[in-house]
PDB file of C-alpha atoms in Angstrom:
ATOM      1  CA  UNK A   1      17.358   1.635  -7.898  1.00 80.00           C
ATOM      2  CA  UNK A   2      15.475   3.358 -10.745  1.00 93.00           C
ATOM      3  CA  UNK A   3      11.977   2.285  -9.357  1.00 96.00           C
ATOM      4  CA  UNK A   4      12.201   4.890  -6.479  1.00 95.00           C
ATOM      5  CA  UNK A   5      12.526   7.638  -9.026  1.00 94.00           C
ATOM      6  CA  UNK A   6       9.937   6.306 -11.453  1.00 94.00           C
ATOM      7  CA  UNK A   7       7.113   5.154  -9.190  1.00 96.00           C
ATOM      8  CA  UNK A   8       4.037   7.279  -9.265  1.00 97.00           C
ATOM      9  CA  UNK A   9       0.545   6.946  -7.974  1.00 97.00           C
ATOM     10  CA  UNK A  10      -1.632   5.535 -10.864  1.00 98.00           C
ATOM     11  CA  UNK A  11      -5.273   6.263 -10.642  1.00 98.00           C
ATOM     12  CA  UNK A  12      -6.588   4.762 -13.966  1.00 98.00           C
ATOM     13  CA  UNK A  13      -6.006   1.131 -15.074  1.00 98.00           C
ATOM     14  CA  UNK A  14      -6.671  -1.088 -17.874  1.00 98.00           C
ATOM     15  CA  UNK A  15      -9.036  -4.109 -17.522  1.00 94.00           C
ATOM     16  CA  UNK A  16      -6.285  -6.564 -18.038  1.00 97.00           C
ATOM     17  CA  UNK A  17      -6.193  -9.029 -15.182  1.00 97.00           C
ATOM     18  CA  UNK A  18      -2.956  -9.689 -13.296  1.00 98.00           C
ATOM     19  CA  UNK A  19      -1.472 -13.134 -12.902  1.00 96.00           C
ATOM     20  CA  UNK A  20      -1.344 -14.617  -9.490  1.00 98.00           C
ATOM     21  CA  UNK A  21       2.379 -14.964  -9.829  1.00 98.00           C
ATOM     22  CA  UNK A  22       2.560 -11.158 -10.167  1.00 98.00           C
ATOM     23  CA  UNK A  23       0.410 -10.454  -7.004  1.00 98.00           C
ATOM     24  CA  UNK A  24       2.575 -12.962  -5.098  1.00 98.00           C
ATOM     25  CA  UNK A  25       5.741 -11.325  -6.219  1.00 98.00           C
ATOM     26  CA  UNK A  26       4.509  -7.908  -4.859  1.00 98.00           C
ATOM     27  CA  UNK A  27       3.341  -9.393  -1.710  1.00 98.00           C
ATOM     28  CA  UNK A  28       6.696 -11.267  -1.311  1.00 98.00           C
ATOM     29  CA  UNK A  29       8.494  -7.845  -1.772  1.00 98.00           C
ATOM     30  CA  UNK A  30       6.294  -6.409   1.127  1.00 98.00           C
ATOM     31  CA  UNK A  31       7.324  -9.206   3.586  1.00 98.00           C
ATOM     32  CA  UNK A  32      10.966  -8.328   3.007  1.00 98.00           C
ATOM     33  CA  UNK A  33      10.475  -4.802   4.669  1.00 98.00           C
ATOM     34  CA  UNK A  34      12.283  -4.099   7.803  1.00 98.00           C
ATOM     35  CA  UNK A  35      10.464  -4.633  10.854  1.00 96.00           C
ATOM     36  CA  UNK A  36      10.955  -3.445  14.497  1.00 95.00           C
ATOM     37  CA  UNK A  37      12.232  -6.399  16.504  1.00 94.00           C
ATOM     38  CA  UNK A  38      11.593  -8.727  13.651  1.00 95.00           C
ATOM     39  CA  UNK A  39       7.884  -8.479  14.495  1.00 94.00           C
ATOM     40  CA  UNK A  40       6.673  -8.851  10.971  1.00 96.00           C
ATOM     41  CA  UNK A  41       3.011  -7.902  11.823  1.00 97.00           C
ATOM     42  CA  UNK A  42       1.763  -8.120   8.241  1.00 97.00           C
ATOM     43  CA  UNK A  43      -1.077  -9.928   6.576  1.00 98.00           C
ATOM     44  CA  UNK A  44      -2.393  -9.123   3.236  1.00 98.00           C
ATOM     45  CA  UNK A  45      -5.970  -9.717   1.755  1.00 98.00           C
ATOM     46  CA  UNK A  46      -6.110  -9.790  -2.016  1.00 98.00           C
ATOM     47  CA  UNK A  47      -9.318  -8.398  -3.591  1.00 98.00           C
ATOM     48  CA  UNK A  48     -10.048  -9.338  -7.196  1.00 98.00           C
ATOM     49  CA  UNK A  49     -14.089  -9.301  -7.001  1.00 98.00           C
ATOM     50  CA  UNK A  50     -15.370  -6.228  -8.850  1.00 98.00           C
ATOM     51  CA  UNK A  51     -18.215  -6.065  -6.208  1.00 98.00           C
ATOM     52  CA  UNK A  52     -15.834  -5.826  -3.397  1.00 98.00           C
ATOM     53  CA  UNK A  53     -13.627  -3.203  -5.025  1.00 98.00           C
ATOM     54  CA  UNK A  54     -16.545  -1.191  -5.860  1.00 98.00           C
ATOM     55  CA  UNK A  55     -17.903  -1.412  -2.219  1.00 98.00           C
ATOM     56  CA  UNK A  56     -14.737  -0.022  -0.773  1.00 98.00           C
ATOM     57  CA  UNK A  57     -15.240   3.231  -2.807  1.00 98.00           C
ATOM     58  CA  UNK A  58     -18.688   3.847  -1.136  1.00 98.00           C
ATOM     59  CA  UNK A  59     -17.023   4.485   2.265  1.00 98.00           C
ATOM     60  CA  UNK A  60     -13.543   5.480   1.488  1.00 98.00           C
ATOM     61  CA  UNK A  61     -13.560   8.672  -0.824  1.00 98.00           C
ATOM     62  CA  UNK A  62      -9.798   8.417  -1.629  1.00 98.00           C
ATOM     63  CA  UNK A  63     -10.166   5.103  -3.342  1.00 98.00           C
ATOM     64  CA  UNK A  64     -12.077   6.001  -6.547  1.00 98.00           C
ATOM     65  CA  UNK A  65      -9.104   4.365  -8.647  1.00 98.00           C
ATOM     66  CA  UNK A  66     -10.546   0.910  -7.384  1.00 98.00           C
ATOM     67  CA  UNK A  67     -13.328   1.423  -9.985  1.00 98.00           C
ATOM     68  CA  UNK A  68     -11.012   0.554 -12.544  1.00 98.00           C
ATOM     69  CA  UNK A  69      -8.243  -1.390 -10.735  1.00 98.00           C
ATOM     70  CA  UNK A  70      -8.374  -5.204 -11.312  1.00 98.00           C
ATOM     71  CA  UNK A  71      -6.612  -5.915  -7.955  1.00 98.00           C
ATOM     72  CA  UNK A  72      -6.245  -4.252  -4.445  1.00 98.00           C
ATOM     73  CA  UNK A  73      -4.233  -5.708  -1.663  1.00 99.00           C
ATOM     74  CA  UNK A  74      -5.139  -4.669   1.921  1.00 99.00           C
ATOM     75  CA  UNK A  75      -1.875  -4.570   4.021  1.00 98.00           C
ATOM     76  CA  UNK A  76      -3.104  -5.499   7.624  1.00 98.00           C
ATOM     77  CA  UNK A  77      -1.336  -5.552  10.828  1.00 97.00           C
ATOM     78  CA  UNK A  78      -1.773  -8.370  13.478  1.00 96.00           C
ATOM     79  CA  UNK A  79      -1.479  -6.480  16.745  1.00 94.00           C
ATOM     80  CA  UNK A  80      -2.063  -9.662  18.880  1.00 92.00           C
ATOM     81  CA  UNK A  81       1.740 -10.155  19.488  1.00 84.00           C
ATOM     82  CA  UNK A  82       3.161  -6.668  18.983  1.00 85.00           C
ATOM     83  CA  UNK A  83       6.557  -5.714  20.866  1.00 86.00           C
ATOM     84  CA  UNK A  84       7.482  -2.298  22.188  1.00 89.00           C
ATOM     85  CA  UNK A  85       3.953  -1.625  23.467  1.00 87.00           C
ATOM     86  CA  UNK A  86       2.762  -1.586  19.798  1.00 88.00           C
ATOM     87  CA  UNK A  87       4.695   1.613  19.100  1.00 91.00           C
ATOM     88  CA  UNK A  88       6.166   0.475  15.636  1.00 96.00           C
ATOM     89  CA  UNK A  89       3.803  -1.761  13.718  1.00 96.00           C
ATOM     90  CA  UNK A  90       2.545   1.131  11.705  1.00 96.00           C
ATOM     91  CA  UNK A  91       6.224   1.842  10.523  1.00 97.00           C
ATOM     92  CA  UNK A  92       6.598  -1.782   9.589  1.00 97.00           C
ATOM     93  CA  UNK A  93       3.283  -1.744   7.607  1.00 98.00           C
ATOM     94  CA  UNK A  94       4.398   1.495   5.756  1.00 98.00           C
ATOM     95  CA  UNK A  95       7.886  -0.160   4.927  1.00 98.00           C
ATOM     96  CA  UNK A  96       5.971  -3.214   3.579  1.00 98.00           C
ATOM     97  CA  UNK A  97       3.645  -1.078   1.497  1.00 98.00           C
ATOM     98  CA  UNK A  98       6.541   1.067  -0.076  1.00 98.00           C
ATOM     99  CA  UNK A  99       8.257  -2.292  -0.972  1.00 98.00           C
ATOM    100  CA  UNK A 100       5.002  -3.309  -2.693  1.00 99.00           C
ATOM    101  CA  UNK A 101       4.843  -0.153  -4.582  1.00 98.00           C
ATOM    102  CA  UNK A 102       8.450  -0.448  -5.876  1.00 98.00           C
ATOM    103  CA  UNK A 103       8.119  -4.072  -6.802  1.00 98.00           C
ATOM    104  CA  UNK A 104       4.978  -3.324  -8.892  1.00 98.00           C
ATOM    105  CA  UNK A 105       6.840  -0.478 -10.611  1.00 98.00           C
ATOM    106  CA  UNK A 106       9.663  -3.006 -11.294  1.00 98.00           C
ATOM    107  CA  UNK A 107       7.366  -5.327 -13.017  1.00 98.00           C
ATOM    108  CA  UNK A 108       5.697  -2.532 -15.075  1.00 98.00           C
ATOM    109  CA  UNK A 109       2.534  -2.401 -13.050  1.00 98.00           C
ATOM    110  CA  UNK A 110       0.776   0.681 -11.807  1.00 98.00           C
ATOM    111  CA  UNK A 111       0.020   1.130  -8.136  1.00 98.00           C
ATOM    112  CA  UNK A 112      -1.617   3.557  -5.786  1.00 98.00           C
ATOM    113  CA  UNK A 113      -1.207   3.622  -1.844  1.00 98.00           C
ATOM    114  CA  UNK A 114      -4.607   4.588  -0.151  1.00 98.00           C
ATOM    115  CA  UNK A 115      -4.324   5.099   3.648  1.00 98.00           C
ATOM    116  CA  UNK A 116      -6.587   3.364   6.059  1.00 98.00           C
ATOM    117  CA  UNK A 117      -5.241   3.607   9.636  1.00 98.00           C
ATOM    118  CA  UNK A 118      -5.656   5.632  11.591  1.00 97.00           C
ATOM    119  CA  UNK A 119      -8.899   6.746  10.344  1.00 98.00           C
ATOM    120  CA  UNK A 120     -11.394   4.950  12.528  1.00 98.00           C
ATOM    121  CA  UNK A 121     -14.240   4.833   9.853  1.00 98.00           C
ATOM    122  CA  UNK A 122     -12.238   3.407   7.187  1.00 98.00           C
ATOM    123  CA  UNK A 123     -10.670   0.758   9.568  1.00 98.00           C
ATOM    124  CA  UNK A 124     -14.238  -0.215  10.931  1.00 98.00           C
ATOM    125  CA  UNK A 125     -15.920  -0.372   7.461  1.00 98.00           C
ATOM    126  CA  UNK A 126     -13.094  -2.311   5.694  1.00 98.00           C
ATOM    127  CA  UNK A 127     -12.914  -4.689   8.630  1.00 98.00           C
ATOM    128  CA  UNK A 128     -16.540  -5.281   8.524  1.00 98.00           C
ATOM    129  CA  UNK A 129     -16.602  -5.736   4.784  1.00 98.00           C
ATOM    130  CA  UNK A 130     -13.729  -8.125   4.682  1.00 98.00           C
ATOM    131  CA  UNK A 131     -14.415 -10.072   8.033  1.00 98.00           C
ATOM    132  CA  UNK A 132     -11.168  -8.973   9.454  1.00 98.00           C
ATOM    133  CA  UNK A 133     -10.622 -10.433  13.101  1.00 98.00           C
ATOM    134  CA  UNK A 134     -10.517  -7.885  15.847  1.00 96.00           C
ATOM    135  CA  UNK A 135      -6.773  -8.153  16.581  1.00 96.00           C
ATOM    136  CA  UNK A 136      -6.039  -7.372  12.705  1.00 98.00           C
ATOM    137  CA  UNK A 137      -5.899  -3.716  11.800  1.00 98.00           C
ATOM    138  CA  UNK A 138      -6.239  -2.754   8.087  1.00 98.00           C
ATOM    139  CA  UNK A 139      -3.545  -0.177   7.666  1.00 98.00           C
ATOM    140  CA  UNK A 140      -3.344   0.500   3.796  1.00 98.00           C
ATOM    141  CA  UNK A 141      -5.073  -0.475   0.426  1.00 99.00           C
ATOM    142  CA  UNK A 142      -2.652  -0.974  -2.608  1.00 99.00           C
ATOM    143  CA  UNK A 143      -4.452  -0.630  -5.896  1.00 98.00           C
ATOM    144  CA  UNK A 144      -2.696  -2.571  -8.665  1.00 98.00           C
ATOM    145  CA  UNK A 145      -3.051  -2.968 -12.373  1.00 98.00           C
ATOM    146  CA  UNK A 146      -1.723  -2.155 -15.641  1.00 98.00           C
ATOM    147  CA  UNK A 147      -1.570   1.857 -15.981  1.00 98.00           C
ATOM    148  CA  UNK A 148      -4.119   3.563 -18.285  1.00 98.00           C
ATOM    149  CA  UNK A 149      -2.508   6.827 -17.804  1.00 97.00           C
ATOM    150  CA  UNK A 150       1.185   8.145 -17.851  1.00 93.00           C
ATOM    151  CA  UNK A 151       2.278  10.270 -14.922  1.00 91.00           C
ATOM    152  CA  UNK A 152       5.225  12.754 -15.214  1.00 89.00           C
ATOM    153  CA  UNK A 153       8.369  12.285 -13.231  1.00 87.00           C
ATOM    154  CA  UNK A 154       9.262  15.490 -11.616  1.00 91.00           C
ATOM    155  CA  UNK A 155      12.326  16.280  -9.472  1.00 93.00           C
ATOM    156  CA  UNK A 156      11.620  16.182  -5.693  1.00 93.00           C
ATOM    157  CA  UNK A 157      15.031  16.446  -3.993  1.00 95.00           C
ATOM    158  CA  UNK A 158      15.595  19.906  -2.499  1.00 96.00           C
ATOM    159  CA  UNK A 159      18.769  20.889  -0.656  1.00 97.00           C
ATOM    160  CA  UNK A 160      16.511  23.009   1.489  1.00 97.00           C
ATOM    161  CA  UNK A 161      15.026  19.906   3.186  1.00 97.00           C
ATOM    162  CA  UNK A 162      18.639  18.679   4.276  1.00 98.00           C
ATOM    163  CA  UNK A 163      20.032  19.843   7.726  1.00 97.00           C
ATOM    164  CA  UNK A 164      23.398  18.800   9.267  1.00 97.00           C
ATOM    165  CA  UNK A 165      23.909  18.315  13.018  1.00 98.00           C
ATOM    166  CA  UNK A 166      21.045  20.654  13.923  1.00 97.00           C
ATOM    167  CA  UNK A 167      18.164  22.515  12.311  1.00 96.00           C
TER     168      UNK A 167
END
Protein backbone atom coordinates (compact mmCIF):
# COMPACT_ATOMS: atom_id res chain seq x y z
CA UNK A 1 0.00 0.00 0.00
CA UNK A 2 1.83 3.05 -1.26
CA UNK A 3 0.07 5.43 1.16
CA UNK A 4 2.07 3.98 4.06
CA UNK A 5 5.27 5.15 2.40
CA UNK A 6 3.93 8.43 0.99
CA UNK A 7 2.12 9.83 4.05
CA UNK A 8 3.77 12.85 5.63
CA UNK A 9 2.64 15.38 8.21
CA UNK A 10 1.45 18.44 6.32
CA UNK A 11 1.48 21.75 8.16
CA UNK A 12 0.47 24.20 5.41
CA UNK A 13 -2.85 23.98 3.59
CA UNK A 14 -4.60 25.69 0.71
CA UNK A 15 -7.88 27.52 1.44
CA UNK A 16 -9.82 25.09 -0.76
CA UNK A 17 -12.69 23.57 1.25
CA UNK A 18 -13.20 19.81 1.45
CA UNK A 19 -16.35 18.07 0.29
CA UNK A 20 -18.49 16.41 2.94
CA UNK A 21 -18.01 13.15 1.04
CA UNK A 22 -14.23 13.39 1.49
CA UNK A 23 -14.61 13.97 5.21
CA UNK A 24 -16.99 11.02 5.57
CA UNK A 25 -14.67 8.81 3.54
CA UNK A 26 -11.82 9.61 5.93
CA UNK A 27 -13.95 8.99 9.02
CA UNK A 28 -15.26 5.74 7.52
CA UNK A 29 -11.67 4.54 7.15
CA UNK A 30 -11.14 5.31 10.83
CA UNK A 31 -14.07 3.12 11.81
CA UNK A 32 -12.49 0.16 10.03
CA UNK A 33 -9.55 0.10 12.41
CA UNK A 34 -8.98 -2.93 14.60
CA UNK A 35 -10.44 -2.60 18.09
CA UNK A 36 -9.77 -4.66 21.22
CA UNK A 37 -12.80 -6.85 21.88
CA UNK A 38 -14.54 -5.06 18.98
CA UNK A 39 -15.17 -2.22 21.44
CA UNK A 40 -15.09 0.53 18.77
CA UNK A 41 -14.94 3.43 21.25
CA UNK A 42 -14.60 6.10 18.57
CA UNK A 43 -16.60 9.24 17.97
CA UNK A 44 -15.54 12.07 15.66
CA UNK A 45 -16.13 15.81 15.83
CA UNK A 46 -15.71 17.57 12.48
CA UNK A 47 -14.63 21.19 12.78
CA UNK A 48 -14.88 23.55 9.81
CA UNK A 49 -15.53 26.87 11.57
CA UNK A 50 -12.46 29.08 11.34
CA UNK A 51 -13.04 30.57 14.80
CA UNK A 52 -13.03 27.11 16.40
CA UNK A 53 -9.95 25.94 14.49
CA UNK A 54 -8.12 29.09 15.54
CA UNK A 55 -9.28 28.75 19.15
CA UNK A 56 -7.61 25.35 19.44
CA UNK A 57 -4.26 26.91 18.52
CA UNK A 58 -4.46 29.24 21.54
CA UNK A 59 -4.12 26.44 24.09
CA UNK A 60 -2.48 23.63 22.09
CA UNK A 61 0.91 24.86 20.87
CA UNK A 62 1.45 21.94 18.48
CA UNK A 63 -1.65 22.67 16.35
CA UNK A 64 -0.51 25.81 14.57
CA UNK A 65 -1.25 24.14 11.21
CA UNK A 66 -4.96 24.54 12.05
CA UNK A 67 -4.57 28.22 11.17
CA UNK A 68 -4.54 27.19 7.50
CA UNK A 69 -6.33 23.81 7.59
CA UNK A 70 -9.94 23.99 6.38
CA UNK A 71 -10.97 20.98 8.50
CA UNK A 72 -10.00 19.23 11.69
CA UNK A 73 -11.43 15.97 12.94
CA UNK A 74 -11.26 15.37 16.66
CA UNK A 75 -11.02 11.65 17.37
CA UNK A 76 -12.68 10.92 20.71
CA UNK A 77 -13.10 7.78 22.80
CA UNK A 78 -16.29 6.88 24.63
CA UNK A 79 -15.08 5.41 27.92
CA UNK A 80 -18.53 4.64 29.32
CA UNK A 81 -18.55 1.06 28.09
CA UNK A 82 -14.89 0.07 27.79
CA UNK A 83 -13.73 -3.51 28.19
CA UNK A 84 -10.56 -4.85 29.81
CA UNK A 85 -10.59 -2.14 32.51
CA UNK A 86 -10.12 0.51 29.83
CA UNK A 87 -6.62 -0.70 29.02
CA UNK A 88 -6.85 -0.64 25.22
CA UNK A 89 -9.06 2.22 24.05
CA UNK A 90 -6.05 4.44 23.35
CA UNK A 91 -4.65 1.80 21.00
CA UNK A 92 -8.03 1.56 19.25
CA UNK A 93 -8.04 5.32 18.77
CA UNK A 94 -4.46 5.37 17.47
CA UNK A 95 -5.34 2.70 14.91
CA UNK A 96 -8.40 4.70 13.82
CA UNK A 97 -6.34 7.88 13.40
CA UNK A 98 -3.67 6.05 11.39
CA UNK A 99 -6.37 4.68 9.06
CA UNK A 100 -7.70 8.21 8.61
CA UNK A 101 -4.25 9.58 7.74
CA UNK A 102 -3.69 6.85 5.17
CA UNK A 103 -7.13 7.41 3.62
CA UNK A 104 -6.45 11.15 3.39
CA UNK A 105 -3.20 10.38 1.56
CA UNK A 106 -5.01 7.98 -0.79
CA UNK A 107 -7.43 10.75 -1.89
CA UNK A 108 -4.63 13.30 -2.31
CA UNK A 109 -5.27 15.28 0.85
CA UNK A 110 -2.71 16.44 3.36
CA UNK A 111 -3.08 15.59 7.02
CA UNK A 112 -1.33 15.99 10.35
CA UNK A 113 -1.86 14.03 13.57
CA UNK A 114 -1.80 16.16 16.72
CA UNK A 115 -1.90 14.37 20.05
CA UNK A 116 -4.36 15.40 22.74
CA UNK A 117 -4.57 12.53 25.26
CA UNK A 118 -2.90 12.03 27.76
CA UNK A 119 -2.12 15.73 28.23
CA UNK A 120 -4.73 16.81 30.83
CA UNK A 121 -4.68 20.47 29.78
CA UNK A 122 -5.30 19.67 26.10
CA UNK A 123 -8.08 17.21 27.01
CA UNK A 124 -9.75 19.69 29.38
CA UNK A 125 -9.55 22.74 27.12
CA UNK A 126 -10.69 20.87 24.01
CA UNK A 127 -13.54 19.21 25.90
CA UNK A 128 -14.64 22.59 27.21
CA UNK A 129 -14.42 24.28 23.81
CA UNK A 130 -16.44 21.55 22.08
CA UNK A 131 -18.94 20.73 24.88
CA UNK A 132 -17.71 17.13 25.06
CA UNK A 133 -19.57 14.90 27.58
CA UNK A 134 -17.56 13.72 30.60
CA UNK A 135 -17.42 10.08 29.42
CA UNK A 136 -15.83 11.12 26.11
CA UNK A 137 -12.08 11.73 25.90
CA UNK A 138 -10.57 13.66 22.98
CA UNK A 139 -7.55 11.61 21.98
CA UNK A 140 -6.24 13.28 18.80
CA UNK A 141 -6.76 16.06 16.31
CA UNK A 142 -6.39 15.35 12.59
CA UNK A 143 -5.78 18.45 10.48
CA UNK A 144 -6.97 18.02 6.88
CA UNK A 145 -6.81 19.89 3.63
CA UNK A 146 -5.14 20.22 0.27
CA UNK A 147 -1.40 20.45 0.89
CA UNK A 148 0.29 23.77 0.28
CA UNK A 149 3.74 22.27 0.80
CA UNK A 150 5.65 19.22 -0.38
CA UNK A 151 7.39 16.98 2.12
CA UNK A 152 10.29 14.77 1.11
CA UNK A 153 9.90 11.03 1.49
CA UNK A 154 12.96 9.51 3.16
CA UNK A 155 13.71 5.87 3.90
CA UNK A 156 12.83 5.07 7.50
CA UNK A 157 13.43 1.32 7.69
CA UNK A 158 16.56 0.21 9.49
CA UNK A 159 17.71 -3.37 10.08
CA UNK A 160 19.07 -2.19 13.44
CA UNK A 161 15.49 -1.97 14.74
CA UNK A 162 14.75 -5.63 14.05
CA UNK A 163 15.45 -8.31 16.65
CA UNK A 164 14.60 -12.00 16.40
CA UNK A 165 13.57 -14.21 19.31
CA UNK A 166 15.25 -11.93 21.87
CA UNK A 167 17.02 -8.57 22.03
